[in-house]
C-alpha cells in the first residue's frame, strides 16, 4: 500500500500546484510509482504544469460518475513512464465529488502507486475537505507573507482537528536577500509562529514562469535552477534523507550568477 | 507595542510582521474577536472598582496560547 499526501494552503496562489508537479516528478525520477490527483475541480492546472493538457480523455468526475474506470482516466507523463496524472474536471462544480467517493478513489490508487499526491484547491470549504479526506499525511505550503501565514495557521488547525499528525511545512517564494535585510519573515520565524516541522524552502524564482510556459517541471533542471534544486531537496527530505538548507542559500547567489553570465 | 524604534533606528518590517501575526493568531486560534477583550476589560474595571481601589491604567487583560489551551490572563495591581 502506498502513501497519500495532500498539499494544501488555505490561501490561493501560494504554490500548491507547482509543488505537486515538482515533488511528484522528483519522486518519479527516483524510480517510484507516482500518481498526482488534481482535486481543483473547475480550475484545473496541474495538467498544464506537466505539459499534459492535450492528452486528457477522462477526468476524476468521469471516474466517480462511472463513465470510465480509474485506469482509463490516468494520463501517463510524457517523460517518465512511472508518473501519472488523474486530472480534475474543468466543467463541473466542486461539489461533484463527495468525501466518501474521494476516500474510496485514493484508497484504490494507493494499491497501485507508491505515492498519491493530492493537489488541493484554495479555501477551507468542500473542495478542501474533500481533498484532505483520503490523505494519510499533509503538507502545508505558505509564502512568508502575513496573510498567507495566517491562512496556513487556520489550515493547520483544521488538519489537526481532522486527525492529521505528521504535518510539515514548505515555505515558498523566499527571497534570501529580503530576509537578510529584515524585510521578510525568515523560515525560523515561520516555524516558531506555526510550530510545525520544516519540509522545504523554495526561493522566489522567475525561471518557474519559463518552466510553466514549457509545461516542464523545474525539478527536471535541478542542476541549473535554484527552485529546481530546492524541490529536489524537498524530495530528499520526504524520503527521509539528510538535507542541508545552507546549500540552497549559497546556491542562490552562486548558480544564478553563473547562469545569468552565460545567458548574457 | 513591544517593538519600538531604538535610537531612531528603523524596526525591520519582518519584526513588525512577526509581532502582528503572533497577536492575530492568538485570537484566531481562540476564535475570539480582539474587540471582545476590550469590552471584557471595561466591564471588569466597572465591577472591580465597586469593591477595590486600583489604578485603572494598570489593568492588563491578555489572551495567550499555551499548549493546547487558550488562556485569558487578568492582572489588576491593587493600590496600597
Ligand atoms: N517560488 C516561486 N517563484 C516564483 N513564482 C512562483 C513560485 N511559486 C509559485 N509561483 C507562481 O505563483 C503562481 C501560483 O502558483 P500555483 O498555481 O502553484 O499556486 P496554487 O497554490 O496552486 O494556486 P491556486 O490556489 O489557485 O490553486 C504561478 O504563477 C506560479 O508560477
Ligand atoms: Mg493550484
Short mmCIF file of C-alpha atoms and ligand atoms in Angstrom, two decimals:
data_model
loop_
_atom_site.label_atom_id
_atom_site.label_comp_id
_atom_site.label_asym_id
_atom_site.label_seq_id
_atom_site.Cartn_x
_atom_site.Cartn_y
_atom_site.Cartn_z
CA UNK A 1 0.00 0.00 0.00
CA UNK A 2 1.36 3.40 -0.96
CA UNK A 3 1.07 6.65 0.93
CA UNK A 4 -1.33 9.51 0.14
CA UNK A 5 -0.15 13.05 0.80
CA UNK A 6 -2.27 16.17 0.33
CA UNK A 7 -0.69 19.56 -0.40
CA UNK A 8 -2.78 22.42 0.88
CA UNK A 9 -2.53 26.07 1.94
CA UNK A 10 -5.77 27.87 2.66
CA UNK A 11 -4.75 30.93 0.71
CA UNK A 12 -4.82 30.67 -3.06
CA UNK A 13 -1.90 31.09 -5.41
CA UNK A 14 0.87 30.28 -2.95
CA UNK A 15 2.31 27.37 -4.94
CA UNK A 16 0.34 24.17 -4.22
CA UNK A 17 0.09 23.03 -7.82
CA UNK A 18 3.70 23.97 -8.55
CA UNK A 19 4.77 21.92 -5.54
CA UNK A 20 2.69 18.88 -6.51
CA UNK A 21 4.03 18.89 -10.09
CA UNK A 22 7.63 19.17 -8.95
CA UNK A 23 7.59 16.86 -5.95
CA UNK A 24 5.70 14.28 -7.99
CA UNK A 25 8.19 14.49 -10.83
CA UNK A 26 11.06 14.36 -8.35
CA UNK A 27 9.73 11.22 -6.67
CA UNK A 28 9.21 9.63 -10.09
CA UNK A 29 12.80 10.48 -11.02
CA UNK A 30 13.76 8.30 -8.05
CA UNK A 31 12.00 5.40 -9.72
CA UNK A 32 8.91 5.41 -7.50
CA UNK A 33 5.46 4.90 -8.99
CA UNK A 34 3.57 8.16 -8.58
CA UNK A 35 0.07 9.45 -9.29
CA UNK A 36 -0.90 13.11 -8.98
CA UNK A 37 -4.55 13.83 -8.27
CA UNK A 38 -5.90 17.26 -9.20
CA UNK A 39 -8.90 17.97 -6.97
CA UNK A 40 -9.24 21.60 -8.03
CA UNK A 41 -12.45 20.92 -9.92
CA UNK A 42 -13.41 23.72 -12.30
CA UNK A 43 -9.95 25.30 -12.10
CA UNK A 44 -7.60 22.58 -13.20
CA UNK A 45 -3.96 23.49 -13.78
CA UNK A 46 -1.79 20.54 -12.86
CA UNK A 47 -2.13 19.23 -16.44
CA UNK A 48 -0.65 22.48 -17.77
CA UNK A 49 2.29 22.45 -15.38
CA UNK A 50 3.13 18.94 -16.54
CA UNK A 51 2.50 19.68 -20.23
CA UNK A 52 -0.22 17.02 -20.37
CA UNK A 53 -3.23 19.19 -21.24
CA UNK A 54 -3.64 17.68 -24.71
CA UNK A 55 -3.63 14.10 -23.52
CA UNK A 56 -6.64 14.18 -21.26
CA UNK A 57 -9.55 11.98 -22.25
CA UNK A 58 -11.37 11.36 -18.98
CA UNK A 59 -11.20 13.04 -15.60
CA UNK A 60 -11.83 12.47 -11.91
CA UNK A 61 -15.54 13.22 -12.15
CA UNK A 62 -15.92 10.80 -15.08
CA UNK A 63 -14.46 8.09 -12.86
CA UNK A 64 -16.76 8.94 -9.99
CA UNK A 65 -19.84 9.12 -12.17
CA UNK A 66 -18.95 5.80 -13.80
CA UNK A 67 -18.25 7.00 -17.36
CA UNK A 68 -14.88 5.25 -17.31
CA UNK A 69 -12.78 3.19 -14.97
CA UNK A 70 -9.90 4.56 -12.93
CA UNK A 71 -7.14 3.20 -15.20
CA UNK A 72 -8.69 4.80 -18.28
CA UNK A 73 -8.63 8.24 -16.69
CA UNK A 74 -4.95 8.16 -15.73
CA UNK A 75 -2.73 10.18 -18.06
CA UNK A 76 0.82 8.94 -18.39
CA UNK A 77 3.57 11.57 -18.20
CA UNK A 78 5.47 12.49 -21.37
CA UNK A 79 8.89 11.95 -19.90
CA UNK A 80 8.59 9.47 -17.07
CA UNK A 81 6.58 6.31 -17.52
CA UNK A 82 6.15 5.78 -13.76
CA UNK A 83 4.35 9.14 -13.32
CA UNK A 84 0.60 9.57 -13.85
CA UNK A 85 -1.98 12.33 -13.57
CA UNK A 86 -5.61 12.00 -12.60
CA UNK A 87 -6.97 15.30 -13.96
CA UNK A 88 -9.74 17.35 -12.41
CA UNK A 89 -12.92 18.03 -14.36
CA UNK A 90 -12.86 21.50 -15.83
CA UNK A 91 -16.57 21.94 -16.36
CA UNK A 92 -18.09 20.60 -13.14
CA UNK A 93 -18.93 22.05 -9.75
CA UNK A 94 -16.68 21.49 -6.74
CA UNK A 95 -19.49 19.50 -5.10
CA UNK A 96 -19.32 16.85 -7.86
CA UNK A 97 -17.08 14.72 -5.63
CA UNK A 98 -18.13 13.64 -2.16
CA UNK A 99 -15.81 12.90 0.73
CA UNK A 100 -16.74 9.21 0.64
CA UNK A 101 -16.03 8.98 -3.09
CA UNK A 102 -12.65 10.65 -2.70
CA UNK A 103 -11.69 8.33 0.14
CA UNK A 104 -12.55 5.31 -1.99
CA UNK A 105 -10.67 6.66 -5.00
CA UNK A 106 -7.48 7.42 -3.06
CA UNK A 107 -7.67 4.03 -1.40
CA UNK A 108 -7.83 2.35 -4.82
CA UNK A 109 -4.87 4.40 -6.08
CA UNK A 110 -2.77 3.52 -3.03
CA UNK A 111 -2.96 -0.13 -4.04
CA UNK A 112 -1.12 0.58 -7.30
CA UNK A 113 1.16 3.51 -6.50
CA UNK A 114 3.97 4.27 -4.04
CA UNK A 115 2.76 7.84 -3.58
CA UNK A 116 -0.57 9.50 -4.27
CA UNK A 117 -0.05 13.27 -4.23
CA UNK A 118 -3.25 15.28 -3.93
CA UNK A 119 -3.39 18.89 -5.12
CA UNK A 120 -5.96 20.73 -3.01
CA UNK A 121 -7.98 23.74 -4.13
CA UNK A 122 -7.62 27.03 -2.24
CA UNK A 123 -10.03 27.74 0.61
CA UNK A 124 -11.29 25.67 3.51
CA UNK A 125 -14.68 24.63 2.16
CA UNK A 126 -15.96 21.49 0.49
CA UNK A 127 -13.11 21.24 -2.02
CA UNK A 128 -10.51 21.39 0.74
CA UNK A 129 -12.36 18.92 2.95
CA UNK A 130 -12.69 16.51 0.04
CA UNK A 131 -9.02 16.86 -0.92
CA UNK A 132 -7.76 16.05 2.58
CA UNK A 133 -10.25 13.23 3.20
CA UNK A 134 -8.29 10.40 1.62
CA UNK A 135 -4.82 11.52 2.68
CA UNK A 136 -2.54 9.91 5.27
CA UNK A 137 -0.30 12.95 5.59
CA UNK A 138 -0.50 16.64 4.79
CA UNK A 139 1.98 19.20 3.54
CA UNK A 140 1.10 22.82 4.23
CA UNK A 141 2.53 25.44 1.95
CA UNK A 142 2.84 29.15 2.67
CA UNK A 143 4.74 32.19 1.48
CA UNK A 144 6.48 34.42 4.05
CA UNK A 145 3.64 36.97 3.99
CA UNK A 146 1.39 37.65 6.95
CA UNK A 147 -1.86 36.84 5.13
CA UNK A 148 -0.60 33.55 3.80
CA UNK A 149 0.86 32.56 7.20
CA UNK A 150 -2.40 33.35 8.94
CA UNK A 151 -4.31 31.15 6.50
CA UNK A 152 -1.73 28.39 6.92
CA UNK A 153 -2.31 28.52 10.67
CA UNK A 154 -6.03 28.11 10.11
CA UNK A 155 -5.45 25.14 7.82
CA UNK A 156 -3.04 23.55 10.31
CA UNK A 157 -5.77 23.83 12.96
CA UNK A 158 -8.33 22.21 10.66
CA UNK A 159 -5.93 19.42 9.68
CA UNK A 160 -5.19 18.68 13.32
CA UNK A 161 -8.89 18.66 14.09
CA UNK A 162 -9.25 16.09 11.29
CA UNK A 163 -6.70 13.79 12.91
CA UNK A 164 -3.61 14.61 10.86
CA UNK A 165 -0.45 14.17 12.89
CA UNK A 166 2.52 14.37 10.55
CA UNK A 167 2.19 17.89 9.25
CA UNK A 168 5.09 19.58 7.54
CA UNK A 169 5.66 22.99 6.02
CA UNK A 170 7.03 24.22 2.71
CA UNK A 171 7.91 27.89 2.65
CA UNK A 172 7.64 29.13 -0.92
CA UNK A 173 8.84 32.28 -2.68
CA UNK A 174 11.55 33.09 -0.15
CA UNK A 175 13.84 35.95 -1.03
CA UNK A 176 17.01 35.44 0.95
CA UNK A 177 18.17 39.00 0.25
CA UNK A 178 15.00 40.43 1.82
CA UNK A 179 15.25 38.05 4.77
CA UNK A 180 18.82 39.21 5.34
CA UNK A 181 17.67 42.85 5.29
CA UNK A 182 14.96 42.14 7.83
CA UNK A 183 12.18 42.78 5.32
CA UNK A 184 10.84 39.25 5.00
CA UNK A 185 9.87 36.72 7.64
CA UNK A 186 12.55 34.05 7.75
CA UNK A 187 11.96 30.32 7.83
CA UNK A 188 12.82 30.13 11.55
CA UNK A 189 10.23 32.82 12.29
CA UNK A 190 7.57 30.84 10.44
CA UNK A 191 8.41 27.57 12.15
CA UNK A 192 8.23 29.32 15.51
CA UNK A 193 4.91 31.02 14.76
CA UNK A 194 3.25 27.92 13.30
CA UNK A 195 5.01 25.27 15.46
CA UNK A 196 5.40 22.81 12.61
CA UNK A 197 8.16 20.71 11.04
CA UNK A 198 10.06 22.05 8.04
CA UNK A 199 9.85 20.08 4.80
CA UNK A 200 11.33 22.60 2.43
CA UNK A 201 12.30 26.11 1.39
CA UNK A 202 11.65 27.23 -2.18
CA UNK A 203 13.22 30.51 -3.29
CA UNK A 204 11.41 33.05 -5.42
CA UNK A 205 12.46 32.13 -8.94
CA UNK A 206 11.45 33.73 -12.22
CA UNK A 207 12.62 30.62 -14.05
CA UNK A 208 9.46 28.93 -12.79
CA UNK A 209 7.50 31.06 -15.23
CA UNK A 210 9.57 29.69 -18.09
CA UNK A 211 9.11 26.15 -16.84
CA UNK A 212 5.32 26.64 -16.71
CA UNK A 213 5.38 28.17 -20.19
CA UNK A 214 7.00 24.99 -21.44
CA UNK A 215 4.99 22.58 -19.31
CA UNK A 216 8.19 21.18 -17.87
CA UNK A 217 8.55 20.94 -14.07
CA UNK A 218 11.65 22.83 -13.00
CA UNK A 219 12.92 19.92 -10.90
CA UNK A 220 13.93 18.31 -14.21
CA UNK A 221 16.60 21.03 -14.24
CA UNK A 222 17.60 20.85 -10.59
CA UNK A 223 21.23 21.29 -11.59
CA UNK A 224 20.55 24.65 -13.24
CA UNK A 225 17.87 26.45 -11.27
CA UNK A 226 17.69 27.14 -7.58
CA UNK A 227 13.98 26.39 -7.30
CA UNK A 228 14.61 23.08 -9.06
CA UNK A 229 17.36 22.31 -6.59
CA UNK A 230 15.05 23.37 -3.77
CA UNK A 231 12.34 20.93 -4.88
CA UNK A 232 14.89 18.14 -5.16
CA UNK A 233 15.82 18.84 -1.52
CA UNK A 234 12.12 18.55 -0.59
CA UNK A 235 12.02 15.15 -2.26
CA UNK A 236 15.15 14.10 -0.39
CA UNK A 237 13.69 15.18 2.93
CA UNK A 238 10.36 13.49 2.14
CA UNK A 239 12.25 10.24 1.57
CA UNK A 240 13.91 10.61 4.96
CA UNK A 241 17.34 11.57 3.71
CA UNK A 242 19.64 14.15 5.28
CA UNK A 243 19.19 17.67 3.89
CA UNK A 244 21.16 20.86 4.40
CA UNK A 245 19.34 24.07 3.60
CA UNK A 246 22.50 26.17 3.62
CA UNK A 247 23.33 24.60 0.30
CA UNK A 248 20.28 26.38 -1.07
CA UNK A 249 21.01 29.86 0.17
CA UNK A 250 24.53 29.59 -1.17
CA UNK A 251 23.28 28.28 -4.50
CA UNK A 252 21.04 31.29 -4.84
CA UNK A 253 23.82 33.68 -5.48
CA UNK A 254 26.24 31.18 -6.96
CA UNK A 255 24.29 29.22 -9.56
CA UNK A 256 22.24 32.24 -10.53
CA UNK A 257 25.30 34.33 -11.21
CA UNK A 258 26.83 31.69 -13.41
CA UNK A 259 23.68 31.20 -15.43
CA UNK A 260 22.99 34.88 -15.76
CA UNK A 261 26.54 35.22 -17.03
CA UNK A 262 26.12 32.55 -19.70
CA UNK A 263 22.71 33.76 -20.75
CA UNK A 264 24.12 37.24 -21.08
CA UNK B 1 3.83 47.61 21.46
CA UNK B 2 6.93 45.63 22.34
CA UNK B 3 8.69 46.81 19.24
CA UNK B 4 9.71 50.45 19.35
CA UNK B 5 12.29 52.25 17.37
CA UNK B 6 15.59 52.23 19.25
CA UNK B 7 17.76 55.27 18.89
CA UNK B 8 15.86 56.28 15.81
CA UNK B 9 16.79 53.02 14.05
CA UNK B 10 14.02 51.65 11.89
CA UNK B 11 12.48 48.41 13.08
CA UNK B 12 12.87 45.70 10.42
CA UNK B 13 9.45 45.22 8.86
CA UNK B 14 9.68 41.48 9.41
CA UNK B 15 9.71 42.08 13.19
CA UNK B 16 6.51 44.09 12.83
CA UNK B 17 5.03 41.28 10.71
CA UNK B 18 6.02 38.67 13.28
CA UNK B 19 4.54 40.55 16.19
CA UNK B 20 1.29 41.28 14.35
CA UNK B 21 0.99 37.65 13.32
CA UNK B 22 1.63 36.36 16.81
CA UNK B 23 -1.12 38.57 18.18
CA UNK B 24 -3.67 37.84 15.48
CA UNK B 25 -3.10 34.09 15.67
CA UNK B 26 -3.82 34.05 19.39
CA UNK B 27 -7.26 35.48 18.64
CA UNK B 28 -7.81 33.30 15.56
CA UNK B 29 -6.97 30.14 17.48
CA UNK B 30 -9.23 31.09 20.37
CA UNK B 31 -11.97 32.11 17.90
CA UNK B 32 -12.38 35.42 19.73
CA UNK B 33 -12.57 38.88 18.18
CA UNK B 34 -9.94 41.26 19.63
CA UNK B 35 -12.62 43.85 20.40
CA UNK B 36 -14.26 41.45 22.84
CA UNK B 37 -11.22 41.57 25.10
CA UNK B 38 -11.55 45.37 25.26
CA UNK B 39 -15.16 45.02 26.34
CA UNK B 40 -14.27 42.46 28.99
CA UNK B 41 -11.65 44.88 30.28
CA UNK B 42 -14.15 47.72 30.54
CA UNK B 43 -16.68 45.55 32.34
CA UNK B 44 -14.04 44.30 34.74
CA UNK B 45 -12.95 47.82 35.60
CA UNK B 46 -16.57 48.69 36.43
CA UNK B 47 -17.20 45.62 38.57
CA UNK B 48 -13.91 45.57 40.46
CA UNK B 49 -13.89 49.30 41.21
CA UNK B 50 -17.11 48.84 43.19
CA UNK B 51 -15.13 46.81 45.73
CA UNK B 52 -11.45 47.65 45.42
CA UNK B 53 -9.21 50.58 44.90
CA UNK B 54 -6.85 50.23 41.95
CA UNK B 55 -5.17 52.11 39.21
CA UNK B 56 -7.36 51.80 36.11
CA UNK B 57 -4.38 52.42 33.87
CA UNK B 58 -2.50 49.36 35.06
CA UNK B 59 -5.12 46.71 34.48
CA UNK B 60 -3.96 44.12 31.95
CA UNK B 61 -6.20 41.70 30.09
CA UNK B 62 -4.31 39.38 27.80
CA UNK B 63 -5.15 36.35 25.72
CA UNK B 64 -2.41 33.81 25.11
CA UNK B 65 -1.98 30.35 23.64
CA UNK B 66 -0.37 27.75 25.81
CA UNK B 67 -0.01 24.16 24.69
CA UNK B 68 -3.49 23.29 23.51
CA UNK B 69 -5.47 25.81 25.56
CA UNK B 70 -6.10 29.50 25.17
CA UNK B 71 -5.72 31.39 28.44
CA UNK B 72 -7.21 34.73 29.40
CA UNK B 73 -4.97 36.46 31.95
CA UNK B 74 -6.21 39.36 34.01
CA UNK B 75 -3.78 41.47 36.05
CA UNK B 76 -5.19 44.05 38.43
CA UNK B 77 -2.46 45.58 40.59
CA UNK B 78 -4.16 46.96 43.71
CA UNK B 79 -3.25 50.23 45.39
CA UNK B 80 -1.53 50.01 48.80
N1 LIG C 1 8.91 30.05 -5.95
C1 LIG C 1 8.22 30.77 -6.86
N2 LIG C 1 8.83 31.78 -7.54
C2 LIG C 1 8.15 32.47 -8.47
N3 LIG C 1 6.88 32.26 -8.81
C3 LIG C 1 6.22 31.25 -8.18
C4 LIG C 1 6.85 30.46 -7.17
N4 LIG C 1 5.95 29.56 -6.74
C5 LIG C 1 4.81 29.77 -7.43
N5 LIG C 1 4.96 30.78 -8.29
C6 LIG C 1 3.94 31.30 -9.22
O1 LIG C 1 2.78 31.63 -8.48
C7 LIG C 1 1.62 31.32 -9.21
C8 LIG C 1 0.70 30.44 -8.42
O2 LIG C 1 1.29 29.16 -8.26
P1 LIG C 1 0.40 27.83 -8.15
O3 LIG C 1 -0.56 27.76 -9.27
O4 LIG C 1 1.33 26.70 -7.95
O5 LIG C 1 -0.38 28.15 -6.79
P2 LIG C 1 -1.63 27.39 -6.18
O6 LIG C 1 -1.46 27.46 -4.70
O7 LIG C 1 -1.76 26.04 -6.78
O8 LIG C 1 -2.82 28.32 -6.67
P3 LIG C 1 -4.41 28.00 -6.54
O9 LIG C 1 -4.75 28.28 -5.11
O10 LIG C 1 -5.04 28.96 -7.49
O11 LIG C 1 -4.60 26.57 -6.92
C9 LIG C 1 2.08 30.70 -10.52
O12 LIG C 1 2.09 31.68 -11.49
C10 LIG C 1 3.48 30.23 -10.19
O13 LIG C 1 4.30 30.18 -11.32
MG1 LIG C 2 -3.49 25.15 -7.72
#
